[in-house]
Amino acid sequence: MSGVTSVRADANRRRILDVALAELLRDPEASMDQIARAAGVVRRTVYGHFPSRDALVGALVDDAAQAVAEAHRAGREGIDDPAEAMARSILSIWPIADRYRLLVNLAQRSVAMEGIRARLAPVRHECVRLIQQGLDKGDFTSPLSAEALAYVHEQVLFGLMEAVNDGALPAADAGRAAVVTVLASVGYPTKAAERLAGASV
């Protein structure tokens, strides 16, 4: 019986997270009461899974980070060239980043930025490896280390998400812009970067 209860609890938690994402993207100030009503549960059920609004947002950030990591891995799979691998991985993660981009400002207010960086550490470590590979081959040139460049790239992506949120960049152009901007930061030729940015995934 406990197994059935556990499955039901997991399903409730998943439904609350899915509804919470939709509600917070619609209204970043949505309360736990609003989220509970939208999910069709009582407030006590929401608090049973997430003791605070910050805990709920943190769980959504965990979901986003996991989805980004999976897409990043899938996008570069089977590709040896570091520039192409970076381009493909960015193009793969951008639809996910775009889905969660309105959550970024909210997460930065309620989840410590250090916590977001920690969640993205596995992706960053793989980016360091790709950047170092490109530097070693001579495809990339930069006075910065691969590790420093990985942090630069992370902030570029956050910045572009905020640019879309603020209307400074059309959402439809953001994925390609991310590829060109990231590759430009490692000294990769612009025309070649634009070709990779136009690649389908």
mmCIF file of C-alpha atoms in Angstrom:
data_model
loop_
_atom_site.group_PDB
_atom_site.id
_atom_site.type_symbol
_atom_site.label_atom_id
_atom_site.label_comp_id
_atom_site.label_asym_id
_atom_site.label_seq_id
_atom_site.Cartn_x
_atom_site.Cartn_y
_atom_site.Cartn_z
ATOM 1 C CA MET A 1 0.000 0.000 0.000
ATOM 2 C CA SER A 2 2.901 2.328 0.786
ATOM 3 C CA GLY A 3 4.126 1.842 -2.792
ATOM 4 C CA VAL A 4 0.793 3.055 -4.163
ATOM 5 C CA THR A 5 0.886 6.027 -1.798
ATOM 6 C CA SER A 6 4.414 6.853 -2.922
ATOM 7 C CA VAL A 7 3.423 6.714 -6.598
ATOM 8 C CA ARG A 8 0.455 8.981 -5.920
ATOM 9 C CA ALA A 9 2.650 11.411 -3.983
ATOM 10 C CA ASP A 10 5.189 11.488 -6.817
ATOM 11 C CA ALA A 11 2.413 12.140 -9.340
ATOM 12 C CA ASN A 12 1.024 14.955 -7.167
ATOM 13 C CA ARG A 13 4.470 16.505 -6.850
ATOM 14 C CA ARG A 14 5.017 16.334 -10.621
ATOM 15 C CA ARG A 15 1.616 17.896 -11.298
ATOM 16 C CA ILE A 16 2.270 20.701 -8.817
ATOM 17 C CA LEU A 17 5.627 21.445 -10.478
ATOM 18 C CA ASP A 18 4.121 21.467 -13.973
ATOM 19 C CA VAL A 19 1.262 23.729 -12.911
ATOM 20 C CA ALA A 20 3.591 25.960 -10.875
ATOM 21 C CA LEU A 21 5.830 26.524 -13.896
ATOM 22 C CA ALA A 22 2.857 27.514 -16.031
ATOM 23 C CA GLU A 23 1.444 29.790 -13.331
ATOM 24 C CA LEU A 24 4.767 31.483 -12.551
ATOM 25 C CA LEU A 25 5.489 32.072 -16.232
ATOM 26 C CA ARG A 26 2.034 33.632 -16.543
ATOM 27 C CA ASP A 27 2.327 35.579 -13.282
ATOM 28 C CA PRO A 28 5.774 35.704 -11.596
ATOM 29 C CA GLU A 29 4.082 36.857 -8.385
ATOM 30 C CA ALA A 30 1.719 33.864 -8.236
ATOM 31 C CA SER A 31 1.197 32.747 -4.647
ATOM 32 C CA MET A 32 1.245 29.238 -3.260
ATOM 33 C CA ASP A 33 -2.554 29.544 -2.900
ATOM 34 C CA GLN A 34 -2.915 30.350 -6.611
ATOM 35 C CA ILE A 35 -0.682 27.440 -7.544
ATOM 36 C CA ALA A 36 -2.658 25.071 -5.305
ATOM 37 C CA ARG A 37 -5.977 26.158 -6.854
ATOM 38 C CA ALA A 38 -4.597 25.797 -10.383
ATOM 39 C CA ALA A 39 -3.293 22.314 -9.520
ATOM 40 C CA GLY A 40 -6.640 21.306 -8.040
ATOM 41 C CA VAL A 41 -5.219 20.547 -4.595
ATOM 42 C CA VAL A 42 -5.441 22.153 -1.175
ATOM 43 C CA ARG A 43 -2.657 24.449 -0.040
ATOM 44 C CA ARG A 44 -1.563 21.907 2.579
ATOM 45 C CA THR A 45 -0.738 19.444 -0.211
ATOM 46 C CA VAL A 46 1.547 21.975 -1.918
ATOM 47 C CA TYR A 47 3.298 22.781 1.361
ATOM 48 C CA GLY A 48 3.618 19.072 2.058
ATOM 49 C CA HIS A 49 5.889 18.784 -0.963
ATOM 50 C CA PHE A 50 7.462 22.254 -0.888
ATOM 51 C CA PRO A 51 7.776 23.950 2.513
ATOM 52 C CA SER A 52 8.154 27.403 0.953
ATOM 53 C CA ARG A 53 7.765 29.264 -2.318
ATOM 54 C CA ASP A 54 11.567 29.429 -2.566
ATOM 55 C CA ALA A 55 11.722 25.626 -2.239
ATOM 56 C CA LEU A 56 9.196 25.309 -5.065
ATOM 57 C CA VAL A 57 11.177 27.654 -7.323
ATOM 58 C CA GLY A 58 14.346 25.771 -6.414
ATOM 59 C CA ALA A 59 12.745 22.507 -7.533
ATOM 60 C CA LEU A 60 11.778 24.117 -10.854
ATOM 61 C CA VAL A 61 15.372 25.298 -11.299
ATOM 62 C CA ASP A 62 16.525 21.731 -10.602
ATOM 63 C CA ASP A 63 14.187 20.503 -13.347
ATOM 64 C CA ALA A 64 15.500 23.133 -15.755
ATOM 65 C CA ALA A 65 19.142 22.331 -14.991
ATOM 66 C CA GLN A 66 18.551 18.612 -15.532
ATOM 67 C CA ALA A 67 16.778 19.243 -18.849
ATOM 68 C CA VAL A 68 19.580 21.565 -19.986
ATOM 69 C CA ALA A 69 22.232 18.977 -19.093
ATOM 70 C CA GLU A 70 20.411 16.242 -21.022
ATOM 71 C CA ALA A 71 19.927 18.450 -24.087
ATOM 72 C CA HIS A 72 23.541 19.630 -23.946
ATOM 73 C CA ARG A 73 24.735 16.020 -23.970
ATOM 74 C CA ALA A 74 22.359 14.991 -26.760
ATOM 75 C CA GLY A 75 23.248 17.985 -28.905
ATOM 76 C CA ARG A 76 26.978 17.277 -28.970
ATOM 77 C CA GLU A 77 26.716 13.491 -29.167
ATOM 78 C CA GLY A 78 28.830 11.981 -31.925
ATOM 79 C CA ILE A 79 30.448 15.314 -32.879
ATOM 80 C CA ASP A 80 34.234 15.576 -32.579
ATOM 81 C CA ASP A 81 34.759 19.158 -33.772
ATOM 82 C CA PRO A 82 34.601 21.417 -30.666
ATOM 83 C CA ALA A 83 33.067 24.420 -32.447
ATOM 84 C CA GLU A 84 30.339 22.320 -34.025
ATOM 85 C CA ALA A 85 29.762 20.504 -30.729
ATOM 86 C CA MET A 86 29.347 23.821 -28.932
ATOM 87 C CA ALA A 87 27.014 25.159 -31.613
ATOM 88 C CA ARG A 88 24.871 22.022 -31.653
ATOM 89 C CA SER A 89 24.657 21.876 -27.877
ATOM 90 C CA ILE A 90 23.577 25.523 -27.644
ATOM 91 C CA LEU A 91 20.974 25.034 -30.363
ATOM 92 C CA SER A 92 19.722 21.974 -28.484
ATOM 93 C CA ILE A 93 19.449 23.663 -25.109
ATOM 94 C CA TRP A 94 18.010 26.954 -26.318
ATOM 95 C CA PRO A 95 14.384 25.757 -26.653
ATOM 96 C CA ILE A 96 14.599 24.576 -23.036
ATOM 97 C CA ALA A 97 16.271 27.798 -21.916
ATOM 98 C CA ASP A 98 13.594 29.738 -23.783
ATOM 99 C CA ARG A 99 10.855 27.806 -21.982
ATOM 100 C CA TYR A 100 12.362 28.636 -18.608
ATOM 101 C CA ARG A 101 13.759 32.106 -19.409
ATOM 102 C CA LEU A 102 10.954 33.982 -17.647
ATOM 103 C CA LEU A 103 11.846 31.947 -14.578
ATOM 104 C CA VAL A 104 15.439 33.232 -14.559
ATOM 105 C CA ASN A 105 14.750 36.584 -12.888
ATOM 106 C CA LEU A 106 12.409 34.919 -10.423
ATOM 107 C CA ALA A 107 15.005 32.266 -9.620
ATOM 108 C CA GLN A 108 17.696 34.882 -9.138
ATOM 109 C CA ARG A 109 15.478 36.582 -6.566
ATOM 110 C CA SER A 110 14.460 33.447 -4.672
ATOM 111 C CA VAL A 111 17.334 31.010 -5.246
ATOM 112 C CA ALA A 112 20.861 32.188 -4.522
ATOM 113 C CA MET A 113 22.744 32.736 -7.783
ATOM 114 C CA GLU A 114 25.441 30.496 -6.360
ATOM 115 C CA GLY A 115 22.810 27.764 -6.148
ATOM 116 C CA ILE A 116 21.960 28.170 -9.833
ATOM 117 C CA ARG A 117 25.645 27.980 -10.732
ATOM 118 C CA ALA A 118 26.006 24.825 -8.648
ATOM 119 C CA ARG A 119 23.084 23.208 -10.469
ATOM 120 C CA LEU A 120 24.711 24.007 -13.828
ATOM 121 C CA ALA A 121 28.171 22.750 -12.798
ATOM 122 C CA PRO A 122 28.000 19.504 -14.832
ATOM 123 C CA VAL A 123 27.205 21.463 -18.014
ATOM 124 C CA ARG A 124 29.956 23.978 -17.246
ATOM 125 C CA HIS A 125 32.527 21.211 -16.746
ATOM 126 C CA GLU A 126 31.692 19.749 -20.148
ATOM 127 C CA CYS A 127 31.952 23.231 -21.692
ATOM 128 C CA VAL A 128 35.431 23.606 -20.188
ATOM 129 C CA ARG A 129 36.431 20.351 -21.863
ATOM 130 C CA LEU A 130 35.094 21.463 -25.266
ATOM 131 C CA ILE A 131 36.706 24.893 -25.010
ATOM 132 C CA GLN A 132 40.060 23.412 -23.993
ATOM 133 C CA GLN A 133 39.857 21.007 -26.924
ATOM 134 C CA GLY A 134 39.259 23.936 -29.275
ATOM 135 C CA LEU A 135 42.122 25.946 -27.744
ATOM 136 C CA ASP A 136 44.484 22.972 -28.044
ATOM 137 C CA LYS A 137 43.562 22.487 -31.710
ATOM 138 C CA GLY A 138 44.027 26.182 -32.433
ATOM 139 C CA ASP A 139 40.390 26.580 -33.533
ATOM 140 C CA PHE A 140 39.787 28.899 -30.568
ATOM 141 C CA THR A 141 41.994 31.762 -29.407
ATOM 142 C CA SER A 142 41.574 33.717 -26.195
ATOM 143 C CA PRO A 143 43.702 35.222 -23.437
ATOM 144 C CA LEU A 144 41.297 33.584 -20.973
ATOM 145 C CA SER A 145 41.513 30.042 -19.689
ATOM 146 C CA ALA A 146 38.942 27.467 -20.715
ATOM 147 C CA GLU A 147 37.455 27.567 -17.214
ATOM 148 C CA ALA A 148 37.075 31.365 -17.296
ATOM 149 C CA LEU A 149 35.537 31.221 -20.765
ATOM 150 C CA ALA A 150 32.956 28.690 -19.557
ATOM 151 C CA TYR A 151 31.780 31.240 -16.985
ATOM 152 C CA VAL A 152 31.675 33.929 -19.676
ATOM 153 C CA HIS A 153 29.524 31.694 -21.862
ATOM 154 C CA GLU A 154 27.144 30.968 -18.993
ATOM 155 C CA GLN A 155 26.633 34.675 -18.409
ATOM 156 C CA VAL A 156 26.165 35.303 -22.143
ATOM 157 C CA LEU A 157 23.289 32.825 -22.160
ATOM 158 C CA PHE A 158 21.704 34.353 -19.046
ATOM 159 C CA GLY A 159 22.132 37.807 -20.583
ATOM 160 C CA LEU A 160 20.459 36.777 -23.826
ATOM 161 C CA MET A 161 17.537 35.285 -21.898
ATOM 162 C CA GLU A 162 17.101 38.598 -20.105
ATOM 163 C CA ALA A 163 17.382 40.458 -23.416
ATOM 164 C CA VAL A 164 14.498 38.372 -24.765
ATOM 165 C CA ASN A 165 12.506 38.967 -21.573
ATOM 166 C CA ASP A 166 13.012 42.727 -21.922
ATOM 167 C CA GLY A 167 12.165 42.792 -25.624
ATOM 168 C CA ALA A 168 15.675 43.695 -26.770
ATOM 169 C CA LEU A 169 16.057 40.471 -28.776
ATOM 170 C CA PRO A 170 13.366 38.490 -30.648
ATOM 171 C CA ALA A 171 12.959 35.031 -29.126
ATOM 172 C CA ALA A 172 13.131 33.453 -32.586
ATOM 173 C CA ASP A 173 16.639 34.866 -33.131
ATOM 174 C CA ALA A 174 18.068 34.127 -29.704
ATOM 175 C CA GLY A 175 19.363 30.588 -30.240
ATOM 176 C CA ARG A 176 21.370 31.546 -33.317
ATOM 177 C CA ALA A 177 22.568 34.720 -31.592
ATOM 178 C CA ALA A 178 23.766 32.627 -28.657
ATOM 179 C CA VAL A 179 25.838 30.379 -30.922
ATOM 180 C CA VAL A 180 27.517 33.273 -32.748
ATOM 181 C CA THR A 181 28.145 35.258 -29.554
ATOM 182 C CA VAL A 182 29.627 32.319 -27.661
ATOM 183 C CA LEU A 183 31.872 31.264 -30.543
ATOM 184 C CA ALA A 184 32.950 34.868 -31.148
ATOM 185 C CA SER A 185 34.097 35.051 -27.517
ATOM 186 C CA VAL A 186 36.616 32.273 -28.187
ATOM 187 C CA GLY A 187 37.939 33.906 -31.351
ATOM 188 C CA TYR A 188 36.113 31.653 -33.782
ATOM 189 C CA PRO A 189 35.547 33.256 -37.237
ATOM 190 C CA THR A 190 32.184 35.000 -37.428
ATOM 191 C CA LYS A 191 31.166 33.654 -40.832
ATOM 192 C CA ALA A 192 31.934 30.098 -39.788
ATOM 193 C CA ALA A 193 29.998 30.640 -36.544
ATOM 194 C CA GLU A 194 27.016 31.938 -38.514
ATOM 195 C CA ARG A 195 27.069 28.813 -40.672
ATOM 196 C CA LEU A 196 27.058 26.615 -37.580
ATOM 197 C CA ALA A 197 24.281 28.741 -36.051
ATOM 198 C CA GLY A 198 22.135 28.012 -39.083
ATOM 199 C CA ALA A 199 22.575 24.247 -38.709
ATOM 200 C CA SER A 200 19.472 22.254 -37.906
ATOM 201 C CA VAL A 201 19.445 20.085 -34.794
#
